[in-house]
Amino acid sequence: MSLDQIFAARTQRMKASEIRELLKLLDRPGILSFAGGIPDPELFPTRAFAGAMAEVMDHDGRAALQYSVSEGYLPLRRWIAGHMARLGIACDADQVLITSGSQQALDYLGKLFLSPGDTALVTAPTYLGALGAFNPYEPRYDRLEPRANRAPQDIAQAARAAGSEVKFAYLSADFANPTGETLDQAGREAVLDMAEALDCAVIEDGAYQALRYRGREVPTLLALELARKGDLDACRTIYTGSFSKTLSPGLRVGWVVAARPVIRQLVLMKQASDLHSPSFNQMAVHAVAQSRFDDHVAMLRRVYGRRCEAMLEALGRHMPAGVRWTRPDGGMFVWLTLPQANASDLLAHALAQYDLAFVPGRAFFADGSGDDTLRLSFSCAGEALIDEGMARLGAAIRDLAGGAGGGA
Ligand code: PMP
């Protein structure tokens, strides 16, 4: 007998991420890749972290190297409470939990709400990593369609018919991964109404919230719910945030803001899982956030905003008729819908003939649809390369449409 025969049932829902597998292939020199969804390392505040880390070691080295409390480093939780206040969310430090990246928060929230067969509402497409975090808890998925006004009773009835109960709706309202789209205020209010009717939680993933390049900020779902109820402890929205897209993903510092009973239960999960987030990292992030968060984010918004614009212009120049794409106001992604081609076939052709990579969209759909979609990231590419890349993509799409296998 081999051990994989006695793995728990939940492991059957844990598949290797197509994106991670794909990224392994992209080390090949000369590949022009729009596949990764990672921040540009050239833009990391390395000098600020060098100074902050030396300072932390010199002045607070023992605490930085020691175990710490599960809730997280208090000065950082206070800084986050201040940051959330600027987003219209008045909260206390004890309504903030620090996690090892916001990915850990998604895992805990799956653990908190989902018994096998419970329903999680997710957009189609949704963040692949959220599906990866929820899948081990063996949920049933149904579609969250904030713009389609699906009647809550229909959602509840479909769940009941499957012997299930709706536990939460998960969404990224600002510059979603993978579409780059933003949900308008009416759509956010509609999600809150739906959650009230279904009596379920809302998980608002704010991973890209700070990276807006144009247009006016839309209040977060948590801010809108707080405006309705006046008390965060009465809110059903749980906000997950992250320093990964603003300061550094490598330090793995994220957070959750929620009602105290939710935070208290998540703290128990933190204790069971890894005791606490890294002390040194939290202290360094606190020092850098305090001294230069706004300036650094303003720089990121300028640079990524130019790249986003360059990609949208290049798509306009190079895409054949019938290809549609989103026009993001922020974040890192543009989402394409092809007139007929299969995006996995297109990727194989683009890699072989044009040294070009992107992510086929299918992995982002809980129901396995989306064959005609793909995700492009503009975060790591210079503007000239973006034009070259979109020219190659246009040529690859034309090849497949014409049934040709040739290329540049
Ligand atoms: N949410 C979204 C939408 C993401 O794209 C990511 C990372 N790609 C995360 C959460 C997790 O990021 P982290 O754990 O680094 O905070």
XYZ file of C-alpha atoms and ligand atoms in Angstrom:
424
model
C 0.000 0.000 0.000
C 1.269 3.452 -0.741
C 0.544 6.326 1.575
C -1.421 8.288 -1.005
C -4.196 5.732 -0.588
C -4.753 6.868 2.980
C -4.583 10.627 2.386
C -7.667 12.436 3.686
C -10.596 12.914 1.299
C -9.909 16.669 1.197
C -6.662 16.141 -0.696
C -8.665 15.114 -3.756
C -9.721 18.723 -4.105
C -6.116 19.994 -3.858
C -4.647 20.241 -7.323
C -1.302 21.667 -8.396
C -1.872 25.234 -9.552
C -1.660 25.484 -13.332
C -0.094 28.886 -12.936
C 2.678 27.700 -10.645
C 3.423 24.825 -13.004
C 3.476 27.218 -15.935
C 5.724 29.720 -14.208
C 8.334 26.999 -13.792
C 8.621 26.801 -17.579
C 9.147 30.470 -18.011
C 12.729 30.708 -16.880
C 13.700 30.045 -20.491
C 15.700 33.023 -21.736
C 13.975 35.231 -24.279
C 10.421 34.458 -23.151
C 8.250 37.516 -23.059
C 5.940 36.728 -20.189
C 2.703 38.388 -19.168
C 1.809 35.349 -17.090
C 3.030 36.197 -13.592
C 0.892 38.314 -11.350
C 3.709 39.527 -9.181
C 4.981 42.992 -8.265
C 7.983 44.348 -10.163
C 11.007 43.620 -7.919
C 12.751 46.691 -9.363
C 10.192 48.753 -7.461
C 10.649 47.154 -4.047
C 11.706 49.622 -1.321
C 14.885 47.637 -0.639
C 16.869 50.535 0.836
C 14.051 51.485 3.166
C 13.829 47.872 4.355
C 17.622 47.653 4.784
C 17.520 50.672 7.076
C 14.395 49.548 8.921
C 15.707 46.034 9.493
C 19.020 47.295 10.868
C 17.148 49.678 13.122
C 14.797 46.933 14.393
C 17.756 44.660 15.155
C 19.719 47.409 16.885
C 16.892 48.652 19.053
C 14.471 45.763 19.457
C 16.428 42.714 18.329
C 15.373 40.438 21.158
C 11.666 41.004 20.578
C 12.198 40.705 16.834
C 13.733 37.250 17.228
C 11.305 36.046 19.901
C 7.876 34.372 19.757
C 5.110 36.890 19.866
C 1.335 37.199 20.261
C -0.979 35.441 17.782
C -2.964 38.609 17.050
C 0.101 40.309 15.586
C 2.501 43.140 16.446
C 0.391 45.784 18.166
C 2.003 48.889 16.585
C 1.388 47.361 13.141
C -2.230 46.526 14.011
C -2.638 50.144 15.118
C -1.102 51.376 11.854
C -3.521 49.159 9.911
C -6.455 50.482 11.955
C -5.372 53.997 10.891
C -5.047 52.883 7.266
C -8.536 51.331 7.368
C -9.937 54.523 8.901
C -8.817 56.327 5.738
C -10.922 53.824 3.790
C -13.961 54.766 5.875
C -13.614 51.835 8.255
C -13.232 52.929 11.849
C -11.822 49.972 13.747
C -9.812 49.165 16.854
C -6.584 47.200 16.910
C -8.484 44.252 18.424
C -10.574 44.046 15.254
C -7.357 43.490 13.274
C -5.474 40.189 12.974
C -2.102 39.960 11.220
C -1.698 36.912 8.992
C 1.176 35.421 6.999
C 0.008 37.023 3.761
C -3.662 37.436 3.000
C -3.559 33.951 1.478
C -3.406 32.553 5.012
C -6.489 34.585 5.874
C -8.365 32.947 2.985
C -7.379 29.522 4.277
C -8.558 30.399 7.792
C -11.838 31.779 6.484
C -12.455 28.577 4.556
C -11.708 26.658 7.755
C -13.936 28.976 9.778
C -17.060 28.697 7.624
C -16.971 25.656 5.378
C -18.026 22.181 6.399
C -17.983 19.697 3.495
C -20.801 20.492 1.059
C -21.428 24.061 2.287
C -21.873 26.649 -0.460
C -19.346 29.370 -1.215
C -20.409 32.017 -3.732
C -17.573 33.097 -5.999
C -17.460 35.240 -9.103
C -16.762 33.582 -12.453
C -13.857 34.029 -12.883
C -12.393 34.392 -9.416
C -8.947 34.454 -7.802
C -7.434 31.029 -8.354
C -5.685 31.115 -4.982
C -9.026 31.577 -3.233
C -10.340 28.401 -4.838
C -7.097 26.721 -3.774
C -7.608 27.932 -0.208
C -11.286 26.902 -0.012
C -11.127 23.588 -1.897
C -9.620 21.509 0.965
C -12.743 22.337 3.004
C -14.770 20.587 0.291
C -17.309 23.289 -0.533
C -19.960 23.398 -3.203
C -19.542 26.501 -5.365
C -22.222 28.666 -6.870
C -21.873 31.804 -8.922
C -21.792 35.244 -7.400
C -23.082 37.626 -10.080
C -23.163 41.082 -8.523
C -24.273 42.732 -11.764
C -26.928 40.201 -12.757
C -29.216 40.660 -9.751
C -29.717 36.959 -9.211
C -32.506 36.567 -6.670
C -31.195 35.447 -3.250
C -34.104 33.018 -2.904
C -32.944 31.229 -6.078
C -29.421 30.922 -4.690
C -30.734 29.669 -1.346
C -33.079 27.231 -3.064
C -30.330 25.810 -5.282
C -28.226 25.313 -2.152
C -31.064 23.622 -0.276
C -31.763 21.345 -3.235
C -28.123 20.224 -3.010
C -28.490 19.675 0.749
C -26.286 22.703 1.315
C -26.301 26.103 2.984
C -24.706 29.331 1.731
C -21.897 30.368 4.091
C -20.192 33.266 2.340
C -19.734 35.282 -0.815
C -16.085 35.893 -1.725
C -15.078 38.711 -4.034
C -12.374 41.176 -4.913
C -14.247 44.427 -5.561
C -11.238 46.530 -6.608
C -9.176 45.568 -9.666
C -9.890 41.876 -9.301
C -7.478 39.105 -10.077
C -7.877 37.958 -12.858
C -10.136 40.480 -14.646
C -8.821 43.809 -13.356
C -12.429 44.923 -13.014
C -13.917 47.060 -10.262
C -17.421 46.632 -8.904
C -19.358 49.898 -8.723
C -21.084 51.092 -5.572
C -24.526 49.856 -6.644
C -23.033 46.387 -7.239
C -21.433 46.444 -3.794
C -24.700 47.464 -2.155
C -26.415 44.632 -4.047
C -23.910 42.092 -2.670
C -24.563 43.372 0.850
C -28.336 43.124 0.325
C -27.932 39.599 -0.981
C -25.780 38.613 2.009
C -28.430 40.034 4.365
C -31.128 38.030 2.599
C -29.043 34.842 2.690
C -27.724 35.580 6.168
C -24.198 34.720 5.062
C -20.786 36.352 5.429
C -19.030 38.457 2.787
C -15.292 38.067 2.299
C -13.901 41.201 0.674
C -10.417 40.607 -0.734
C -8.636 43.950 -0.814
C -5.272 42.691 -2.084
C -5.060 45.319 -4.875
C -7.138 48.054 -3.247
C -4.286 50.590 -2.961
C -3.258 50.323 -6.619
C -5.710 52.669 -8.350
C -4.470 54.456 -11.497
C -7.536 56.383 -12.572
C -11.108 57.130 -11.635
C -12.553 57.764 -8.181
C -12.234 55.429 -5.241
C -15.365 53.351 -4.574
C -16.099 52.715 -0.877
C -15.201 49.189 0.230
C -18.052 46.797 1.010
C -17.031 46.872 4.645
C -17.210 50.696 4.694
C -20.665 50.563 3.075
C -21.899 48.000 5.561
C -20.427 49.943 8.458
C -22.248 53.062 7.209
C -25.495 51.059 7.339
C -24.949 49.516 10.751
C -22.666 51.889 12.638
C -20.842 49.099 14.469
C -18.114 46.913 13.002
C -18.982 44.134 15.431
C -22.436 43.964 13.806
C -20.987 43.633 10.274
C -20.956 40.426 8.225
C -18.224 41.654 5.858
C -14.720 40.412 6.562
C -11.957 42.408 4.874
C -8.616 40.851 3.948
C -5.675 43.146 3.202
C -2.055 42.677 2.246
C 1.298 44.445 2.024
C 2.275 42.086 -0.801
C 1.356 44.383 -3.684
C 2.487 47.583 -2.007
C 5.660 46.836 -0.020
C 6.790 43.206 -0.353
C 5.203 39.809 -0.922
C 8.312 38.022 0.378
C 7.823 39.217 3.933
C 4.363 37.577 4.003
C 2.436 40.170 5.970
C -1.312 40.487 5.481
C -4.293 41.226 7.697
C -7.969 40.672 8.429
C -10.385 43.316 9.698
C -13.654 41.964 11.052
C -16.067 41.850 13.964
C -14.439 40.810 17.244
C -16.105 37.362 17.445
C -14.681 36.530 14.005
C -11.226 37.813 14.937
C -11.256 35.842 18.200
C -11.982 32.597 16.333
C -9.347 33.369 13.693
C -6.788 33.953 16.463
C -7.399 30.368 17.618
C -6.710 29.191 14.070
C -3.531 31.225 13.972
C -2.429 29.574 17.217
C -3.157 26.139 15.832
C -1.504 26.816 12.499
C 1.722 28.779 13.044
C 1.370 30.454 16.472
C 1.954 33.951 15.070
C 3.188 35.872 12.050
C 6.957 36.529 11.904
C 7.891 39.118 14.540
C 10.837 40.603 12.661
C 8.884 40.970 9.409
C 5.985 42.683 11.106
C 8.310 45.133 12.846
C 10.138 45.941 9.608
C 6.881 46.365 7.683
C 5.601 48.628 10.429
C 8.691 50.837 10.270
C 8.578 51.155 6.465
C 4.800 51.607 6.313
C 4.998 54.332 8.921
C 7.763 56.255 7.219
C 6.869 55.936 3.544
C 3.740 53.957 2.653
C 1.961 56.829 0.904
C 5.003 58.006 -1.076
C 5.865 54.499 -2.146
C 2.322 53.667 -3.223
C 2.107 56.960 -5.146
C 5.231 55.913 -7.098
C 3.764 52.438 -7.790
C 0.547 53.991 -9.034
C 2.449 56.187 -11.482
C 4.635 53.381 -12.852
C 2.004 50.621 -13.014
C -0.548 53.124 -14.304
C 1.691 53.912 -17.291
C 2.146 50.196 -17.979
C -1.588 49.597 -17.776
C -2.207 52.410 -20.234
C 0.537 51.098 -22.529
C -1.074 47.652 -22.552
C -4.531 48.998 -23.326
C -3.136 51.105 -26.185
C -1.093 48.194 -27.542
C -4.136 45.905 -27.429
C -6.038 48.529 -29.431
C -3.256 48.563 -32.019
C -2.650 44.827 -32.338
C -5.743 42.776 -31.522
C -7.753 41.329 -34.382
C -11.450 42.118 -34.604
C -13.624 40.187 -32.181
C -11.151 40.079 -29.275
C -12.554 41.860 -26.211
C -10.683 43.041 -23.133
C -11.313 44.777 -19.804
C -10.173 48.331 -19.082
C -8.914 48.215 -15.498
C -8.688 51.290 -13.288
C -5.957 49.646 -11.206
C -4.309 46.407 -10.155
C -2.096 44.271 -12.376
C -4.302 42.507 -14.930
C -6.156 42.805 -18.202
C -8.598 40.011 -19.135
C -9.166 38.979 -22.725
C -12.039 37.109 -24.310
C -11.241 35.502 -27.643
C -13.789 35.244 -30.437
C -13.372 31.490 -30.890
C -9.918 30.138 -30.059
C -9.136 27.970 -27.073
C -6.699 29.875 -24.837
C -4.708 26.755 -23.874
C -4.096 25.971 -27.560
C -3.226 29.601 -28.081
C -0.689 29.456 -25.244
C 0.983 26.362 -26.689
C 1.230 28.103 -30.060
C 2.369 31.437 -28.593
C 5.108 29.744 -26.527
C 6.347 27.616 -29.413
C 6.236 30.218 -32.161
C 6.474 33.586 -30.456
C 8.223 33.000 -27.103
C 5.184 34.591 -25.503
C 3.412 33.569 -22.281
C 0.144 34.445 -20.547
C -2.294 32.508 -18.359
C -5.262 30.715 -19.966
C -8.401 31.753 -18.080
C -9.955 28.366 -17.355
C -8.205 27.825 -14.015
C -9.999 30.874 -12.619
C -13.448 29.338 -13.037
C -14.818 27.099 -10.277
C -17.070 25.404 -12.865
C -14.357 24.678 -15.439
C -15.684 27.107 -18.056
C -13.752 30.025 -19.573
C -11.828 28.236 -22.342
C -11.981 31.367 -24.489
C -10.408 33.669 -21.901
C -6.897 34.600 -20.823
C -5.142 36.816 -18.304
C -2.369 39.270 -19.074
C -0.318 40.991 -16.392
C 1.349 44.323 -17.107
C 3.079 44.731 -13.730
C 6.578 43.561 -14.655
C 6.927 44.675 -18.271
C 8.476 47.853 -19.649
C 6.310 49.817 -22.077
C 8.283 48.879 -25.226
C 8.069 45.190 -24.363
C 4.348 45.507 -23.815
C 3.903 46.736 -27.391
C 6.090 43.939 -28.736
C 4.219 41.363 -26.643
C 0.781 42.484 -27.772
C 1.977 42.454 -31.413
C 3.073 38.820 -30.947
C -0.206 37.956 -29.224
C -2.200 39.497 -32.080
C -0.183 37.464 -34.596
C -0.676 34.224 -32.629
C -4.441 34.802 -32.436
C -4.581 35.473 -36.192
C -2.599 32.289 -36.869
C -5.095 30.152 -34.972
C -8.091 31.920 -36.477
C -6.642 31.258 -39.944
C -5.763 27.688 -39.019
C -2.068 28.410 -39.693
C 0.738 27.064 -37.588
C 3.404 29.534 -38.728
C 4.920 32.408 -36.811
C 7.661 34.935 -36.427
N -5.870 37.870 -3.095
C -5.624 38.103 -4.373
C -6.728 38.594 -5.237
C -4.344 37.868 -4.895
O -4.110 38.081 -6.184
C -3.316 37.383 -4.030
C -1.913 37.099 -4.515
N -1.695 36.949 -5.815
C -3.651 37.168 -2.699
C -4.928 37.422 -2.259
C -2.663 36.614 -1.718
O -1.578 37.456 -1.555
P -0.683 37.481 -0.253
O -0.852 36.183 0.473
O 0.688 37.661 -0.748
O -1.197 38.624 0.566
